[in-house]
PDB file of N, CA and C in Angstrom:
ATOM      1  N   MET A   1      22.603   8.903 -79.098  1.00  0.00           N
ATOM      2  CA  MET A   1      24.151   9.087 -78.588  1.00  0.00           C
ATOM      3  C   MET A   1      25.034   8.127 -78.808  1.00  0.00           C
ATOM      4  N   ARG A   2      25.924   8.703 -78.552  1.00  0.00           N
ATOM      5  CA  ARG A   2      27.477   8.352 -78.270  1.00  0.00           C
ATOM      6  C   ARG A   2      27.943   8.304 -77.493  1.00  0.00           C
ATOM      7  N   ILE A   3      28.810   6.903 -76.139  1.00  0.00           N
ATOM      8  CA  ILE A   3      29.258   7.170 -75.056  1.00  0.00           C
ATOM      9  C   ILE A   3      30.307   7.188 -74.953  1.00  0.00           C
ATOM     10  N   ALA A   4      31.398   7.605 -74.599  1.00  0.00           N
ATOM     11  CA  ALA A   4      32.626   7.245 -74.447  1.00  0.00           C
ATOM     12  C   ALA A   4      33.072   6.213 -73.345  1.00  0.00           C
ATOM     13  N   PHE A   5      33.678   5.320 -73.781  1.00  0.00           N
ATOM     14  CA  PHE A   5      34.213   4.543 -72.465  1.00  0.00           C
ATOM     15  C   PHE A   5      35.658   4.561 -72.023  1.00  0.00           C
ATOM     16  N   LEU A   6      36.255   5.013 -71.193  1.00  0.00           N
ATOM     17  CA  LEU A   6      37.447   6.030 -71.062  1.00  0.00           C
ATOM     18  C   LEU A   6      38.204   4.792 -70.050  1.00  0.00           C
ATOM     19  N   THR A   7      39.622   4.142 -70.941  1.00  0.00           N
ATOM     20  CA  THR A   7      40.048   3.011 -70.914  1.00  0.00           C
ATOM     21  C   THR A   7      41.524   3.709 -70.307  1.00  0.00           C
ATOM     22  N   THR A   8      42.222   2.657 -70.066  1.00  0.00           N
ATOM     23  CA  THR A   8      43.990   2.199 -69.924  1.00  0.00           C
ATOM     24  C   THR A   8      44.213   1.428 -71.055  1.00  0.00           C
ATOM     25  N   PRO A   9      45.275   1.144 -71.758  1.00  0.00           N
ATOM     26  CA  PRO A   9      46.037   0.574 -72.097  1.00  0.00           C
ATOM     27  C   PRO A   9      46.633  -0.925 -71.148  1.00  0.00           C
ATOM     28  N   GLU A  10      46.325  -0.401 -69.818  1.00  0.00           N
ATOM     29  CA  GLU A  10      47.314  -1.874 -68.626  1.00  0.00           C
ATOM     30  C   GLU A  10      46.396  -2.540 -68.626  1.00  0.00           C
ATOM     31  N   GLY A  11      44.607  -2.096 -68.931  1.00  0.00           N
ATOM     32  CA  GLY A  11      43.577  -3.248 -68.248  1.00  0.00           C
ATOM     33  C   GLY A  11      42.114  -2.633 -67.383  1.00  0.00           C
ATOM     34  N   VAL A  12      41.136  -3.218 -67.565  1.00  0.00           N
ATOM     35  CA  VAL A  12      40.251  -3.400 -67.852  1.00  0.00           C
ATOM     36  C   VAL A  12      39.253  -4.087 -66.602  1.00  0.00           C
ATOM     37  N   GLU A  13      39.194  -3.964 -65.251  1.00  0.00           N
ATOM     38  CA  GLU A  13      38.421  -5.229 -65.229  1.00  0.00           C
ATOM     39  C   GLU A  13      37.401  -5.833 -66.449  1.00  0.00           C
ATOM     40  N   GLN A  14      36.862  -6.464 -66.603  1.00  0.00           N
ATOM     41  CA  GLN A  14      35.990  -6.919 -67.761  1.00  0.00           C
ATOM     42  C   GLN A  14      34.778  -6.863 -67.133  1.00  0.00           C
ATOM     43  N   ILE A  15      33.618  -7.465 -65.889  1.00  0.00           N
ATOM     44  CA  ILE A  15      32.518  -6.755 -65.280  1.00  0.00           C
ATOM     45  C   ILE A  15      32.243  -5.358 -65.436  1.00  0.00           C
ATOM     46  N   GLU A  16      33.821  -4.221 -65.211  1.00  0.00           N
ATOM     47  CA  GLU A  16      33.616  -2.736 -64.997  1.00  0.00           C
ATOM     48  C   GLU A  16      33.714  -2.296 -65.849  1.00  0.00           C
ATOM     49  N   LEU A  17      33.992  -3.107 -66.874  1.00  0.00           N
ATOM     50  CA  LEU A  17      33.311  -2.626 -68.942  1.00  0.00           C
ATOM     51  C   LEU A  17      31.763  -2.955 -69.734  1.00  0.00           C
ATOM     52  N   THR A  18      31.691  -4.420 -70.134  1.00  0.00           N
ATOM     53  CA  THR A  18      30.841  -5.485 -69.755  1.00  0.00           C
ATOM     54  C   THR A  18      29.315  -4.755 -69.015  1.00  0.00           C
ATOM     55  N   ASP A  19      29.485  -4.738 -67.905  1.00  0.00           N
ATOM     56  CA  ASP A  19      27.971  -4.827 -67.745  1.00  0.00           C
ATOM     57  C   ASP A  19      27.235  -2.755 -68.307  1.00  0.00           C
ATOM     58  N   PRO A  20      28.241  -1.939 -67.523  1.00  0.00           N
ATOM     59  CA  PRO A  20      27.703  -1.027 -67.644  1.00  0.00           C
ATOM     60  C   PRO A  20      27.329   0.026 -69.829  1.00  0.00           C
ATOM     61  N   TRP A  21      28.571  -1.086 -70.521  1.00  0.00           N
ATOM     62  CA  TRP A  21      28.695  -1.381 -72.028  1.00  0.00           C
ATOM     63  C   TRP A  21      27.414  -2.051 -71.740  1.00  0.00           C
ATOM     64  N   GLN A  22      26.731  -2.884 -71.779  1.00  0.00           N
ATOM     65  CA  GLN A  22      25.470  -3.828 -72.079  1.00  0.00           C
ATOM     66  C   GLN A  22      24.239  -2.796 -71.953  1.00  0.00           C
ATOM     67  N   ALA A  23      24.493  -1.421 -70.500  1.00  0.00           N
ATOM     68  CA  ALA A  23      23.607  -1.036 -70.429  1.00  0.00           C
ATOM     69  C   ALA A  23      22.899   0.257 -71.286  1.00  0.00           C
ATOM     70  N   ALA A  24      24.281   1.012 -71.209  1.00  0.00           N
ATOM     71  CA  ALA A  24      24.723   2.576 -72.186  1.00  0.00           C
ATOM     72  C   ALA A  24      23.015   0.908 -73.939  1.00  0.00           C
ATOM     73  N   LYS A  25      24.011   0.003 -74.172  1.00  0.00           N
ATOM     74  CA  LYS A  25      23.081  -0.460 -75.257  1.00  0.00           C
ATOM     75  C   LYS A  25      21.862  -0.857 -75.143  1.00  0.00           C
ATOM     76  N   ASP A  26      21.375  -1.313 -74.183  1.00  0.00           N
ATOM     77  CA  ASP A  26      19.994  -1.893 -73.455  1.00  0.00           C
ATOM     78  C   ASP A  26      19.631  -0.095 -73.463  1.00  0.00           C
ATOM     79  N   ALA A  27      20.168   0.923 -73.835  1.00  0.00           N
ATOM     80  CA  ALA A  27      19.108   2.543 -73.476  1.00  0.00           C
ATOM     81  C   ALA A  27      18.771   2.854 -74.743  1.00  0.00           C
ATOM     82  N   GLY A  28      19.385   2.355 -75.852  1.00  0.00           N
ATOM     83  CA  GLY A  28      19.498   2.807 -76.896  1.00  0.00           C
ATOM     84  C   GLY A  28      20.941   3.785 -77.466  1.00  0.00           C
ATOM     85  N   HIS A  29      21.993   3.094 -76.820  1.00  0.00           N
ATOM     86  CA  HIS A  29      22.993   4.341 -77.057  1.00  0.00           C
ATOM     87  C   HIS A  29      24.646   3.846 -78.029  1.00  0.00           C
ATOM     88  N   ASP A  30      25.278   4.580 -78.005  1.00  0.00           N
ATOM     89  CA  ASP A  30      26.391   3.794 -78.943  1.00  0.00           C
ATOM     90  C   ASP A  30      27.389   4.117 -77.744  1.00  0.00           C
ATOM     91  N   PRO A  31      27.956   2.791 -77.469  1.00  0.00           N
ATOM     92  CA  PRO A  31      29.019   2.935 -76.707  1.00  0.00           C
ATOM     93  C   PRO A  31      30.358   2.611 -77.536  1.00  0.00           C
ATOM     94  N   ALA A  32      31.551   3.690 -76.839  1.00  0.00           N
ATOM     95  CA  ALA A  32      32.776   3.748 -77.506  1.00  0.00           C
ATOM     96  C   ALA A  32      33.716   2.995 -77.197  1.00  0.00           C
ATOM     97  N   PRO A  33      34.769   2.440 -77.458  1.00  0.00           N
ATOM     98  CA  PRO A  33      36.032   2.287 -76.026  1.00  0.00           C
ATOM     99  C   PRO A  33      37.335   3.733 -76.835  1.00  0.00           C
ATOM    100  N   VAL A  34      37.459   4.278 -76.061  1.00  0.00           N
ATOM    101  CA  VAL A  34      38.809   5.931 -76.109  1.00  0.00           C
ATOM    102  C   VAL A  34      39.391   4.766 -75.090  1.00  0.00           C
ATOM    103  N   SER A  35      40.713   5.141 -75.337  1.00  0.00           N
ATOM    104  CA  SER A  35      41.827   4.785 -74.011  1.00  0.00           C
ATOM    105  C   SER A  35      43.046   5.992 -73.833  1.00  0.00           C
ATOM    106  N   THR A  36      43.355   6.239 -73.165  1.00  0.00           N
ATOM    107  CA  THR A  36      44.428   6.950 -73.103  1.00  0.00           C
ATOM    108  C   THR A  36      45.834   7.360 -73.997  1.00  0.00           C
ATOM    109  N   GLU A  37      46.295   6.105 -74.373  1.00  0.00           N
ATOM    110  CA  GLU A  37      46.930   5.739 -75.078  1.00  0.00           C
ATOM    111  C   GLU A  37      46.697   4.722 -76.412  1.00  0.00           C
ATOM    112  N   PRO A  38      47.520   4.796 -77.849  1.00  0.00           N
ATOM    113  CA  PRO A  38      47.216   3.559 -78.493  1.00  0.00           C
ATOM    114  C   PRO A  38      47.458   2.537 -78.089  1.00  0.00           C
ATOM    115  N   GLY A  39      46.529   1.667 -79.005  1.00  0.00           N
ATOM    116  CA  GLY A  39      47.304   0.032 -78.610  1.00  0.00           C
ATOM    117  C   GLY A  39      45.739  -0.698 -78.568  1.00  0.00           C
ATOM    118  N   GLU A  40      45.992  -1.861 -77.760  1.00  0.00           N
ATOM    119  CA  GLU A  40      45.168  -2.103 -77.633  1.00  0.00           C
ATOM    120  C   GLU A  40      44.114  -2.273 -75.834  1.00  0.00           C
ATOM    121  N   ILE A  41      42.970  -2.063 -74.998  1.00  0.00           N
ATOM    122  CA  ILE A  41      42.579  -2.461 -73.903  1.00  0.00           C
ATOM    123  C   ILE A  41      42.922  -3.862 -73.827  1.00  0.00           C
ATOM    124  N   GLN A  42      43.365  -4.254 -72.933  1.00  0.00           N
ATOM    125  CA  GLN A  42      43.525  -5.264 -72.322  1.00  0.00           C
ATOM    126  C   GLN A  42      42.273  -5.817 -71.031  1.00  0.00           C
ATOM    127  N   ALA A  43      41.343  -6.946 -71.475  1.00  0.00           N
ATOM    128  CA  ALA A  43      40.288  -6.538 -70.190  1.00  0.00           C
ATOM    129  C   ALA A  43      40.512  -8.274 -69.232  1.00  0.00           C
ATOM    130  N   PHE A  44      40.248  -7.827 -68.214  1.00  0.00           N
ATOM    131  CA  PHE A  44      40.676  -8.879 -67.188  1.00  0.00           C
ATOM    132  C   PHE A  44      39.712  -9.585 -66.175  1.00  0.00           C
ATOM    133  N   HIS A  45      39.635 -10.775 -65.990  1.00  0.00           N
ATOM    134  CA  HIS A  45      38.460 -11.384 -65.192  1.00  0.00           C
ATOM    135  C   HIS A  45      39.900 -11.930 -63.591  1.00  0.00           C
ATOM    136  N   HIS A  46      39.304 -10.939 -62.707  1.00  0.00           N
ATOM    137  CA  HIS A  46      40.676 -11.027 -61.396  1.00  0.00           C
ATOM    138  C   HIS A  46      42.039 -10.991 -61.905  1.00  0.00           C
ATOM    139  N   LEU A  47      42.643 -11.715 -62.162  1.00  0.00           N
ATOM    140  CA  LEU A  47      44.362 -10.911 -62.763  1.00  0.00           C
ATOM    141  C   LEU A  47      44.931 -12.354 -64.033  1.00  0.00           C
ATOM    142  N   GLU A  48      43.488 -12.881 -64.077  1.00  0.00           N
ATOM    143  CA  GLU A  48      43.373 -13.410 -65.774  1.00  0.00           C
ATOM    144  C   GLU A  48      42.773 -12.581 -67.146  1.00  0.00           C
ATOM    145  N   LEU A  49      43.774 -12.205 -68.152  1.00  0.00           N
ATOM    146  CA  LEU A  49      43.083 -11.690 -69.458  1.00  0.00           C
ATOM    147  C   LEU A  49      41.974 -12.817 -69.764  1.00  0.00           C
ATOM    148  N   VAL A  50      41.070 -12.089 -70.101  1.00  0.00           N
ATOM    149  CA  VAL A  50      40.583 -12.312 -70.260  1.00  0.00           C
ATOM    150  C   VAL A  50      39.793 -12.225 -72.561  1.00  0.00           C
ATOM    151  N   THR A  51      39.643 -10.649 -72.441  1.00  0.00           N
ATOM    152  CA  THR A  51      40.087 -10.517 -73.581  1.00  0.00           C
ATOM    153  C   THR A  51      41.006  -8.809 -74.026  1.00  0.00           C
ATOM    154  N   SER A  52      40.754  -8.518 -75.063  1.00  0.00           N
ATOM    155  CA  SER A  52      41.250  -7.196 -75.308  1.00  0.00           C
ATOM    156  C   SER A  52      41.026  -6.937 -77.260  1.00  0.00           C
ATOM    157  N   ARG A  53      40.859  -5.516 -76.762  1.00  0.00           N
ATOM    158  CA  ARG A  53      40.204  -5.192 -78.509  1.00  0.00           C
ATOM    159  C   ARG A  53      41.352  -3.145 -78.791  1.00  0.00           C
ATOM    160  N   LYS A  54      41.284  -2.532 -80.142  1.00  0.00           N
ATOM    161  CA  LYS A  54      41.816  -1.511 -80.480  1.00  0.00           C
ATOM    162  C   LYS A  54      40.600  -0.644 -79.865  1.00  0.00           C
ATOM    163  N   PRO A  55      40.709  -0.184 -78.870  1.00  0.00           N
ATOM    164  CA  PRO A  55      39.568   1.441 -78.986  1.00  0.00           C
ATOM    165  C   PRO A  55      39.847   2.711 -80.101  1.00  0.00           C
ATOM    166  N   ASP A  56      38.979   3.385 -79.929  1.00  0.00           N
ATOM    167  CA  ASP A  56      38.893   4.179 -80.756  1.00  0.00           C
ATOM    168  C   ASP A  56      39.864   5.707 -80.420  1.00  0.00           C
ATOM    169  N   ASP A  57      40.813   5.840 -81.488  1.00  0.00           N
ATOM    170  CA  ASP A  57      41.548   7.572 -80.292  1.00  0.00           C
ATOM    171  C   ASP A  57      40.915   8.035 -79.789  1.00  0.00           C
ATOM    172  N   LEU A  58      41.374   8.234 -78.892  1.00  0.00           N
ATOM    173  CA  LEU A  58      40.892   9.611 -77.432  1.00  0.00           C
ATOM    174  C   LEU A  58      40.260  10.726 -78.139  1.00  0.00           C
ATOM    175  N   LYS A  59      41.519  11.315 -79.151  1.00  0.00           N
ATOM    176  CA  LYS A  59      41.698  12.636 -79.494  1.00  0.00           C
ATOM    177  C   LYS A  59      40.985  12.982 -80.500  1.00  0.00           C
ATOM    178  N   ALA A  60      40.902  11.762 -81.379  1.00  0.00           N
ATOM    179  CA  ALA A  60      39.757  11.731 -82.459  1.00  0.00           C
ATOM    180  C   ALA A  60      38.328  11.854 -81.822  1.00  0.00           C
ATOM    181  N   PHE A  61      37.817  10.941 -81.357  1.00  0.00           N
ATOM    182  CA  PHE A  61      36.937  10.252 -80.593  1.00  0.00           C
ATOM    183  C   PHE A  61      36.376  12.234 -80.278  1.00  0.00           C
ATOM    184  N   CYS A  62      36.976  12.800 -79.385  1.00  0.00           N
ATOM    185  CA  CYS A  62      36.928  14.389 -79.460  1.00  0.00           C
ATOM    186  C   CYS A  62      37.053  15.069 -79.740  1.00  0.00           C
ATOM    187  N   GLU A  63      37.474  15.344 -80.779  1.00  0.00           N
ATOM    188  CA  GLU A  63      37.380  16.070 -81.829  1.00  0.00           C
ATOM    189  C   GLU A  63      35.844  16.057 -82.693  1.00  0.00           C
ATOM    190  N   ALA A  64      35.701  14.858 -82.961  1.00  0.00           N
ATOM    191  CA  ALA A  64      34.800  14.118 -83.250  1.00  0.00           C
ATOM    192  C   ALA A  64      33.500  14.355 -82.974  1.00  0.00           C
ATOM    193  N   TYR A  65      33.021  14.175 -81.937  1.00  0.00           N
ATOM    194  CA  TYR A  65      32.027  15.290 -81.322  1.00  0.00           C
ATOM    195  C   TYR A  65      32.074  16.439 -79.944  1.00  0.00           C
ATOM    196  N   LEU A  66      33.198  16.620 -80.350  1.00  0.00           N
ATOM    197  CA  LEU A  66      33.269  18.371 -79.738  1.00  0.00           C
ATOM    198  C   LEU A  66      31.619  19.433 -80.045  1.00  0.00           C
ATOM    199  N   ASP A  67      31.891  19.436 -81.638  1.00  0.00           N
ATOM    200  CA  ASP A  67      30.555  20.302 -82.218  1.00  0.00           C
ATOM    201  C   ASP A  67      29.239  19.610 -81.874  1.00  0.00           C
ATOM    202  N   VAL A  68      29.152  18.023 -81.872  1.00  0.00           N
ATOM    203  CA  VAL A  68      27.388  17.742 -81.076  1.00  0.00           C
ATOM    204  C   VAL A  68      27.698  18.437 -79.873  1.00  0.00           C
ATOM    205  N   PHE A  69      28.216  18.006 -78.792  1.00  0.00           N
ATOM    206  CA  PHE A  69      28.600  18.460 -77.313  1.00  0.00           C
ATOM    207  C   PHE A  69      27.620  19.910 -77.378  1.00  0.00           C
ATOM    208  N   ALA A  70      28.451  20.538 -77.892  1.00  0.00           N
ATOM    209  CA  ALA A  70      28.224  21.535 -78.334  1.00  0.00           C
ATOM    210  C   ALA A  70      26.806  22.658 -78.414  1.00  0.00           C
ATOM    211  N   GLN A  71      26.984  21.985 -79.411  1.00  0.00           N
ATOM    212  CA  GLN A  71      25.284  22.079 -79.956  1.00  0.00           C
ATOM    213  C   GLN A  71      24.305  21.453 -79.445  1.00  0.00           C
ATOM    214  N   GLU A  72      24.312  20.583 -78.128  1.00  0.00           N
ATOM    215  CA  GLU A  72      23.628  20.098 -77.233  1.00  0.00           C
ATOM    216  C   GLU A  72      23.589  20.811 -76.213  1.00  0.00           C
ATOM    217  N   ALA A  73      24.492  21.469 -75.687  1.00  0.00           N
ATOM    218  CA  ALA A  73      24.123  22.351 -74.855  1.00  0.00           C
ATOM    219  C   ALA A  73      23.678  23.887 -75.152  1.00  0.00           C
ATOM    220  N   ALA A  74      23.384  24.187 -75.856  1.00  0.00           N
ATOM    221  CA  ALA A  74      23.218  25.400 -76.463  1.00  0.00           C
ATOM    222  C   ALA A  74      21.802  25.144 -76.136  1.00  0.00           C
TER     223      ALA A  74
END
């Protein structure tokens, strides 16, 4: 199952993203970063920038998986 991790470009505390991300992977899921805005997600350790990456487009993610979610609910 693909799991969306919704973030904002302003940043996320790295541990608040990486620990749940790893837990999803360990459970056999496919985590996907999505954002409220185009651009890169910034991950911080307190106030120190640790990393950044370009997320999947939220609209495209939702459109691509809307049918899958609807089928699973039926």
